[in-house]
Tab-separated table of C-alpha atoms and ligand atoms in Angstrom:
chain	number	residue	atom	x	y	z
A	577	MET	CA	21.526	33.745	5.812
A	578	VAL	CA	24.204	32.281	8.055
A	579	PHE	CA	23.416	28.681	7.166
A	580	GLY	CA	26.646	26.963	6.063
A	581	LYS	CA	28.819	30.066	6.577
A	582	LYS	CA	30.729	28.219	9.249
A	583	MET	CA	32.168	26.051	6.486
A	584	ASN	CA	33.785	29.032	4.723
A	585	GLY	CA	37.448	28.239	4.461
A	586	ALA	CA	36.940	24.534	5.318
A	587	GLU	CA	37.953	21.968	2.737
A	588	GLU	CA	36.009	18.908	1.682
A	589	TYR	CA	37.885	15.673	2.248
A	590	VAL	CA	38.492	14.341	-1.248
A	591	PRO	CA	39.435	10.676	-1.076
A	592	PHE	CA	42.044	9.323	-3.465
A	593	LYS	CA	40.484	7.429	-6.372
A	594	TYR	CA	42.310	4.121	-6.446
A	595	ALA	CA	42.496	2.481	-9.858
A	596	PRO	CA	41.864	-1.267	-9.751
A	597	GLY	CA	44.986	-3.185	-8.691
A	598	MET	CA	46.760	-0.173	-7.218
A	599	ILE	CA	49.135	-0.839	-4.338
A	600	ARG	CA	47.768	1.097	-1.384
A	601	LEU	CA	50.502	2.232	0.986
A	602	ASP	CA	48.897	5.544	1.894
A	603	ALA	CA	46.403	4.972	4.727
A	604	ASN	CA	48.303	3.049	7.417
A	605	GLU	CA	45.868	0.166	7.197
A	606	SER	CA	46.848	-3.457	7.700
A	607	TYR	CA	48.154	-4.899	4.435
A	608	ALA	CA	46.367	-8.204	5.131
A	609	ASP	CA	42.649	-8.854	4.999
A	610	MET	CA	41.093	-11.188	7.594
A	611	PRO	CA	41.562	-14.847	6.699
A	612	ASP	CA	38.448	-16.623	5.398
A	613	GLU	CA	38.088	-18.702	8.561
A	614	MET	CA	37.717	-15.543	10.653
A	615	LYS	CA	35.523	-13.847	8.077
A	616	ASN	CA	33.167	-16.803	8.210
A	617	LYS	CA	32.958	-16.489	11.994
A	618	VAL	CA	32.145	-12.788	11.620
A	619	LEU	CA	29.500	-13.556	8.986
A	620	ALA	CA	27.925	-16.213	11.202
A	621	GLU	CA	27.703	-13.687	14.065
A	622	ILE	CA	26.223	-11.062	11.776
A	623	ASN	CA	23.735	-13.594	10.451
A	624	ALA	CA	22.572	-14.282	14.007
A	625	GLN	CA	21.580	-10.602	14.503
A	626	ALA	CA	18.006	-9.380	14.249
A	627	PHE	CA	18.396	-6.714	11.550
A	628	ASN	CA	15.134	-5.000	12.576
A	629	ARG	CA	16.479	-4.207	16.065
A	630	TYR	CA	18.758	-1.398	17.148
A	631	PRO	CA	22.164	-2.522	18.380
A	632	ASP	CA	23.160	-2.544	22.060
A	633	PRO	CA	23.705	1.202	22.660
A	634	ALA	CA	26.423	0.515	25.223
A	635	SER	CA	28.253	-2.126	23.108
A	636	SER	CA	28.534	-3.956	26.447
A	637	ASP	CA	29.905	-7.317	25.288
A	638	LEU	CA	32.345	-5.591	22.989
A	639	CYS	CA	33.654	-3.256	25.708
A	640	LYS	CA	34.057	-6.256	28.011
A	641	ALA	CA	36.020	-8.167	25.325
A	642	PHE	CA	38.207	-5.103	24.669
A	643	ALA	CA	38.794	-4.644	28.414
A	644	ASP	CA	39.724	-8.334	28.774
A	645	TYR	CA	42.172	-8.075	25.885
A	646	TYR	CA	44.043	-5.184	27.512
A	647	GLY	CA	43.562	-6.204	31.166
A	648	LEU	CA	41.178	-3.327	31.987
A	649	TYR	CA	37.740	-3.012	33.582
A	650	ALA	CA	34.816	-2.733	31.153
A	651	SER	CA	33.661	0.358	33.070
A	652	ASN	CA	36.815	2.116	31.824
A	653	VAL	CA	35.883	1.631	28.184
A	654	MET	CA	33.483	3.167	25.661
A	655	ALA	CA	33.240	2.071	22.036
A	656	GLY	CA	32.988	4.537	19.159
A	657	ASN	CA	32.353	4.631	15.426
A	658	GLY	CA	36.092	4.657	14.772
A	659	SER	CA	38.328	6.760	16.982
A	660	ASP	CA	37.441	9.629	14.641
A	661	GLU	CA	34.039	9.762	16.361
A	662	LEU	CA	35.722	9.909	19.759
A	663	ILE	CA	38.005	12.756	18.655
A	664	SER	CA	34.927	14.618	17.428
A	665	ILE	CA	33.170	14.095	20.775
A	666	ILE	CA	36.198	15.396	22.652
A	667	CYS	CA	36.417	18.570	20.551
A	668	SER	CA	32.668	19.271	20.536
A	669	ALA	CA	30.641	17.911	23.419
A	670	LEU	CA	33.285	17.851	26.112
A	671	LEU	CA	34.543	21.406	25.637
A	672	PRO	CA	32.674	24.704	25.377
A	673	ARG	CA	33.365	26.824	22.279
A	674	ARG	CA	36.567	28.866	22.346
A	675	SER	CA	38.257	26.424	24.676
A	676	LYS	CA	41.984	26.136	24.180
A	677	ILE	CA	43.284	22.917	22.688
A	678	LEU	CA	47.015	22.281	22.576
A	679	LEU	CA	48.099	20.308	19.518
A	680	LEU	CA	51.539	19.305	18.294
A	681	SER	CA	52.746	19.950	14.755
A	682	PRO	CA	53.064	17.841	12.744
A	683	ASP	CA	50.420	15.460	14.118
A	684	PHE	CA	47.218	13.724	12.970
A	685	SER	CA	45.396	16.347	10.878
A	686	VAL	CA	41.907	15.377	12.088
A	687	TYR	CA	42.495	16.996	15.525
A	688	LYS	CA	42.824	20.426	13.952
A	689	ILE	CA	39.943	19.866	11.551
A	690	TYR	CA	37.555	19.114	14.424
A	691	ALA	CA	39.005	21.809	16.673
A	692	ASN	CA	38.327	24.365	13.916
A	693	LEU	CA	34.902	22.923	13.100
A	694	TYR	CA	33.831	23.241	16.727
A	695	GLU	CA	35.297	26.730	16.982
A	696	GLN	CA	38.017	25.970	19.474
A	697	THR	CA	41.230	27.945	19.832
A	698	VAL	CA	44.276	25.933	18.815
A	699	VAL	CA	47.619	26.409	20.553
A	700	THR	CA	50.438	24.688	18.649
A	701	VAL	CA	53.740	23.273	19.845
A	702	GLU	CA	56.040	22.809	16.841
A	703	LYS	CA	58.296	19.761	16.750
A	704	ASP	CA	62.002	20.166	16.016
A	705	GLU	CA	63.982	19.193	12.874
A	706	GLU	CA	64.085	15.582	14.063
A	707	LEU	CA	60.290	15.739	14.522
A	708	ASN	CA	60.473	15.433	18.302
A	709	THR	CA	59.301	17.531	21.203
A	710	THR	CA	59.641	17.190	24.972
A	711	ALA	CA	57.275	16.780	27.879
A	712	ASP	CA	58.645	20.051	29.289
A	713	ALA	CA	57.870	21.977	26.097
A	714	ILE	CA	54.307	20.657	26.149
A	715	ILE	CA	53.838	21.379	29.860
A	716	ASP	CA	55.241	24.918	29.494
A	717	ALA	CA	52.971	25.730	26.554
A	718	ALA	CA	49.944	24.231	28.333
A	719	LYS	CA	50.556	26.322	31.446
A	720	LYS	CA	51.489	29.537	29.671
A	721	ASN	CA	48.337	29.399	27.539
A	722	SER	CA	46.030	27.920	30.231
A	723	VAL	CA	44.815	25.255	27.800
A	724	ASP	CA	41.780	23.060	28.497
A	725	LEU	CA	42.945	20.001	26.587
A	726	ILE	CA	46.156	18.535	25.214
A	727	MET	CA	45.734	16.024	22.404
A	728	PHE	CA	48.423	14.129	20.516
A	729	SER	CA	49.042	10.793	18.843
A	730	ASN	CA	51.609	8.525	20.432
A	731	PRO	CA	53.357	7.092	18.522
A	732	CYS	CA	52.713	9.890	16.081
A	733	ASN	CA	50.992	9.839	12.735
A	734	PRO	CA	52.611	11.057	10.480
A	735	THR	CA	56.134	11.156	11.940
A	736	GLY	CA	56.356	7.602	13.372
A	737	GLN	CA	58.104	8.971	16.497
A	738	GLY	CA	56.979	8.287	20.059
A	739	ILE	CA	57.104	9.741	23.558
A	740	ILE	CA	57.928	7.185	26.258
A	741	ALA	CA	55.268	6.441	28.888
A	742	SER	CA	57.142	8.075	31.790
A	743	GLU	CA	57.298	11.376	29.834
A	744	VAL	CA	53.618	11.158	28.959
A	745	GLU	CA	52.870	10.560	32.631
A	746	LYS	CA	54.932	13.621	33.499
A	747	ILE	CA	52.682	15.692	31.223
A	748	VAL	CA	49.461	14.241	32.650
A	749	ALA	CA	50.639	14.730	36.240
A	750	SER	CA	51.906	18.293	35.707
A	751	VAL	CA	49.040	20.004	33.910
A	752	ASP	CA	45.693	21.257	35.070
A	753	CYS	CA	43.721	20.143	32.000
A	754	ALA	CA	42.538	17.021	30.185
A	755	VAL	CA	45.103	15.014	28.213
A	756	CYS	CA	44.050	12.803	25.310
A	757	VAL	CA	46.690	10.324	24.201
A	758	ASP	CA	45.761	8.729	20.885
A	759	GLU	CA	47.447	5.321	20.823
A	760	ALA	CA	46.193	4.253	17.379
A	761	TYR	CA	49.643	2.807	16.561
A	762	MET	CA	50.881	1.716	20.007
A	763	GLU	CA	50.620	-2.009	19.114
A	764	PHE	CA	53.530	-1.532	16.704
A	765	TRP	CA	55.892	-0.029	19.299
A	766	GLU	CA	57.664	-3.103	20.565
A	767	GLU	CA	58.690	-1.539	23.886
A	768	ASN	CA	54.967	-0.863	24.416
A	769	GLU	CA	54.957	2.612	25.946
A	770	THR	CA	51.209	2.636	26.516
A	771	VAL	CA	49.705	4.708	29.322
A	772	LEU	CA	46.637	2.478	29.618
A	773	PRO	CA	47.776	1.319	33.099
A	774	LEU	CA	47.497	4.948	34.297
A	775	ILE	CA	43.853	5.566	33.513
A	776	ASN	CA	42.658	5.007	37.061
A	777	LYS	CA	45.544	6.989	38.523
A	778	TYR	CA	44.764	10.281	36.688
A	779	ASP	CA	41.214	11.493	36.163
A	780	ASN	CA	42.352	13.969	33.467
A	781	LEU	CA	43.668	11.214	31.153
A	782	VAL	CA	41.850	9.613	28.229
A	783	VAL	CA	43.462	7.106	25.874
A	784	LEU	CA	42.125	6.401	22.377
A	785	LYS	CA	42.548	3.050	20.644
A	786	THR	CA	41.411	1.830	17.231
A	787	CYS	CA	40.747	-1.478	15.510
A	788	SER	CA	41.692	0.078	12.144
A	789	LYS	CA	45.429	-0.531	12.311
A	790	ALA	CA	46.984	-3.540	14.066
A	791	PHE	CA	43.636	-5.382	14.152
A	792	GLY	CA	43.080	-4.949	10.411
A	793	MET	CA	39.433	-3.840	10.644
A	794	ALA	CA	39.402	-0.322	9.197
A	795	GLY	CA	36.312	-1.149	7.133
A	796	PHE	CA	34.208	-1.790	10.214
A	797	ARG	CA	34.853	1.577	11.941
A	798	LEU	CA	35.607	0.725	15.545
A	799	GLY	CA	37.536	2.679	18.144
A	800	PHE	CA	37.595	2.887	21.936
A	801	ALA	CA	37.975	5.605	24.540
A	802	VAL	CA	39.603	4.406	27.760
A	803	GLY	CA	39.623	6.450	30.943
A	804	GLY	CA	38.693	6.697	34.594
A	805	ASP	CA	35.015	6.374	35.549
A	806	ASN	CA	34.392	10.136	35.440
A	807	MET	CA	35.984	10.510	32.046
A	808	ILE	CA	34.046	7.599	30.549
A	809	SER	CA	30.746	8.795	31.987
A	810	LEU	CA	31.320	12.111	30.171
A	811	PHE	CA	31.870	10.256	26.915
A	812	LYS	CA	28.729	8.199	27.446
A	813	LYS	CA	26.664	11.365	27.870
A	814	ALA	CA	28.066	12.799	24.647
A	815	LYS	CA	27.898	9.881	22.210
A	816	MET	CA	25.122	9.150	19.730
A	817	PRO	CA	22.664	6.572	21.116
A	818	TYR	CA	23.481	3.783	18.648
A	819	ASN	CA	26.947	4.799	17.592
A	820	VAL	CA	28.362	1.324	16.870
A	821	SER	CA	26.353	-0.809	14.427
A	822	ALA	CA	25.302	-4.373	15.235
A	823	LEU	CA	27.554	-5.564	12.391
A	824	THR	CA	30.582	-3.800	13.811
A	825	GLN	CA	29.885	-5.032	17.332
A	826	ALA	CA	29.636	-8.612	16.056
A	827	ALA	CA	32.862	-8.345	14.061
A	828	GLY	CA	34.764	-6.672	16.891
A	829	LEU	CA	33.722	-9.390	19.308
A	830	VAL	CA	34.963	-12.160	17.024
A	831	ALA	CA	38.311	-10.417	16.513
A	832	LEU	CA	38.899	-9.574	20.188
A	833	LYS	CA	38.154	-13.129	21.233
A	834	ASN	CA	40.739	-14.477	18.765
A	835	ARG	CA	43.764	-13.169	20.577
A	836	GLU	CA	46.256	-15.403	18.797
A	837	TYR	CA	45.083	-14.084	15.461
A	838	LEU	CA	45.462	-10.452	16.587
A	839	LYS	CA	48.879	-11.065	18.113
A	840	ASN	CA	50.171	-12.897	15.015
A	841	MET	CA	48.828	-10.281	12.692
A	842	THR	CA	50.475	-7.478	14.677
A	843	ALA	CA	53.787	-9.375	14.798
A	844	GLN	CA	53.732	-9.843	11.030
A	845	MET	CA	53.030	-6.173	10.457
A	846	ILE	CA	55.938	-5.207	12.710
A	847	SER	CA	58.199	-7.537	10.759
A	848	ARG	CA	57.069	-6.037	7.406
A	849	LYS	CA	57.587	-2.541	8.757
A	850	LYS	CA	61.155	-3.397	9.827
A	851	LYS	CA	61.922	-4.786	6.387
A	852	LEU	CA	60.462	-1.707	4.714
A	853	TYR	CA	62.468	0.550	7.022
A	854	ASN	CA	65.712	-1.334	6.336
A	855	SER	CA	65.237	-1.278	2.594
A	856	LEU	CA	64.420	2.445	2.589
A	857	LYS	CA	67.485	3.044	4.764
A	858	GLU	CA	69.574	1.578	1.946
A	859	LEU	CA	68.347	4.434	-0.237
A	860	GLU	CA	69.274	7.096	2.302
A	861	SER	CA	71.266	10.043	0.924
A	862	PRO	CA	71.551	13.822	1.390
A	863	ILE	CA	68.229	14.117	-0.445
A	864	PHE	CA	66.437	11.131	1.119
A	865	LYS	CA	66.211	11.017	4.912
A	866	VAL	CA	64.457	8.073	6.569
A	867	PHE	CA	63.134	8.578	10.116
A	868	ASP	CA	63.064	5.852	12.752
A	869	THR	CA	59.603	4.460	13.313
A	870	LYS	CA	57.506	3.001	16.119
A	871	THR	CA	54.509	2.476	13.821
A	872	ASN	CA	53.481	0.448	10.745
A	873	PHE	CA	54.708	3.138	8.367
A	874	VAL	CA	57.923	4.959	7.543
A	875	PHE	CA	58.265	8.734	7.245
A	876	VAL	CA	60.733	10.093	4.719
A	877	LYS	CA	61.985	13.618	4.080
A	878	THR	CA	63.060	14.494	0.565
A	879	PRO	CA	62.939	17.644	-1.573
A	880	MET	CA	61.641	15.346	-4.314
A	881	ALA	CA	58.603	14.239	-2.282
A	882	LYS	CA	56.023	15.701	-4.640
A	883	GLU	CA	57.696	14.316	-7.756
A	884	LEU	CA	58.245	10.888	-6.179
A	885	HIS	CA	54.617	10.761	-5.075
A	886	ALA	CA	53.431	11.457	-8.644
A	887	TYR	CA	55.985	9.038	-10.109
A	888	LEU	CA	54.866	6.236	-7.798
A	889	ILE	CA	51.215	6.803	-8.703
A	890	LYS	CA	52.149	6.462	-12.376
A	891	ASN	CA	53.684	3.146	-11.363
A	892	ASN	CA	50.494	2.052	-9.585
A	893	ILE	CA	51.741	2.675	-6.026
A	894	VAL	CA	50.020	5.180	-3.735
A	895	VAL	CA	51.881	6.654	-0.752
A	896	ARG	CA	50.924	9.755	1.271
A	897	TYR	CA	52.500	13.073	0.362
A	898	THR	CA	52.694	15.684	3.119
A	899	ALA	CA	53.713	19.164	2.012
A	900	PRO	CA	56.300	20.404	1.583
A	901	ASP	CA	58.765	17.549	1.470
A	902	TYR	CA	57.591	14.412	3.261
A	903	LEU	CA	56.333	10.998	2.204
A	904	ARG	CA	54.564	8.611	4.557
A	905	ILE	CA	54.777	5.019	3.400
A	906	THR	CA	52.720	2.241	5.009
A	907	ALA	CA	54.299	-1.211	5.184
A	908	GLY	CA	52.717	-3.525	2.623
A	909	THR	CA	53.211	-7.177	1.738
A	910	ARG	CA	56.732	-8.367	0.981
A	911	GLY	CA	56.094	-8.071	-2.783
A	912	GLU	CA	54.602	-4.577	-2.420
A	913	ASN	CA	57.513	-3.368	-0.305
A	914	ASP	CA	60.033	-4.796	-2.815
A	915	LEU	CA	58.307	-3.156	-5.755
A	916	LEU	CA	58.160	0.160	-3.918
A	917	LYS	CA	61.859	-0.002	-3.204
A	918	SER	CA	62.818	-0.813	-6.783
A	919	LYS	CA	60.672	2.050	-8.130
A	920	LEU	CA	62.129	4.514	-5.629
A	921	GLU	CA	65.631	3.303	-6.415
A	922	ALA	CA	65.075	3.838	-10.117
A	923	ALA	CA	63.641	7.325	-9.572
A	924	LEU	CA	66.396	8.397	-7.195
A	925	GLY	CA	69.025	6.889	-9.502
A	926	GLU	CA	67.831	9.174	-12.279
A	927	THR	CA	68.623	12.222	-10.178
A	928	GLY	CA	72.299	11.223	-10.208
A	929	ILE	CA	72.622	12.395	-6.585
A	930	HIS	CA	71.918	9.088	-4.935
B	764	PMP	N1	44.199	8.504	15.288
B	764	PMP	C1	45.249	8.423	14.482
B	764	PMP	C2	46.574	8.884	14.984
B	764	PMP	C3	45.102	7.913	13.177
B	764	PMP	O1	46.163	7.864	12.368
B	764	PMP	C4	43.833	7.483	12.752
B	764	PMP	C5	43.594	6.900	11.372
B	764	PMP	N2	44.304	7.400	10.357
B	764	PMP	C6	42.772	7.608	13.628
B	764	PMP	C7	42.987	8.098	14.895
B	764	PMP	C8	41.377	7.252	13.219
B	764	PMP	O2	41.161	5.910	13.373
B	764	PMP	P1	39.727	5.252	13.154
B	764	PMP	O3	39.835	4.476	11.909
B	764	PMP	O4	39.529	4.418	14.382
B	764	PMP	O5	38.723	6.359	13.066
């Protein structure tokens, strides 16, 4: 029987079991929950829904609100059940099996998981020691391997590095394939190197956005695909009929209409990230390298990554460990960031190298 054989070699995603009160700096979420005033607005909207009815399959009001927020046309937008759903659609429905997908390494692990699940062929461009790559390297690899799709996060999870918009445009303009730019963390890059303004200039470009990071709504599962009319009509053909629940649509609408709230929240997260970065920089040494960041997290390289990860968990703080020697640390509240620093300082002090 072949049933399930496809999963041979695949690994189940085992979520971390947080003990009560643990400080969670491992998932790049917003450190702040929605204030009660906003929550009450969301609850009032949810209360007004008829629970026996399916939601609007097109999430029309939500797409319009999202388009207004970013100065786009609603016809350029499709909502998804988190951007994870949109990544899955791209790797499955929009490409035949054995298509070639160019990914960067390191980058968001979900791209490769879906590419493998949907039996695509992955072509990888490795980043250098400083965790960067160039538009030319990507273009060369795309052409040499005749790839069908290039997909990368910008700025990048997990490295925190970014490619400026003019370089991304160079890629999109030079290749003969689709390019998916996942801008999950673009709100945190103060120079704002988004390529959203290019979506009607290039019909091979799709941009992914999420409400899970700067908008602090990871629990609701809401992401958006943005592209030219042809691109979005492909997505609409491929999505599940009722992919965004009525609850999520209601919550997204409330958030997107409260622009001041979203802007303030993002500004505060940027400020926390800067403070976290500066305090980690103070710990920098030959065994503790801190990378610059355009996101809401800081990426660190240290041969002690595994030990530090375990030590922090013992001290009630969870950060993300990436083998072999990286830690990815999401900016938390001021108190959380301070505690993290003091624990790291103590641990590094014990090595006698720092
Ligand atoms: N893209 C990137 C680069 C991410 O880091 C994440 C979340 N970790 C996602 C997409 C998925 O976001 P969502 O919660 O919208 O599914």
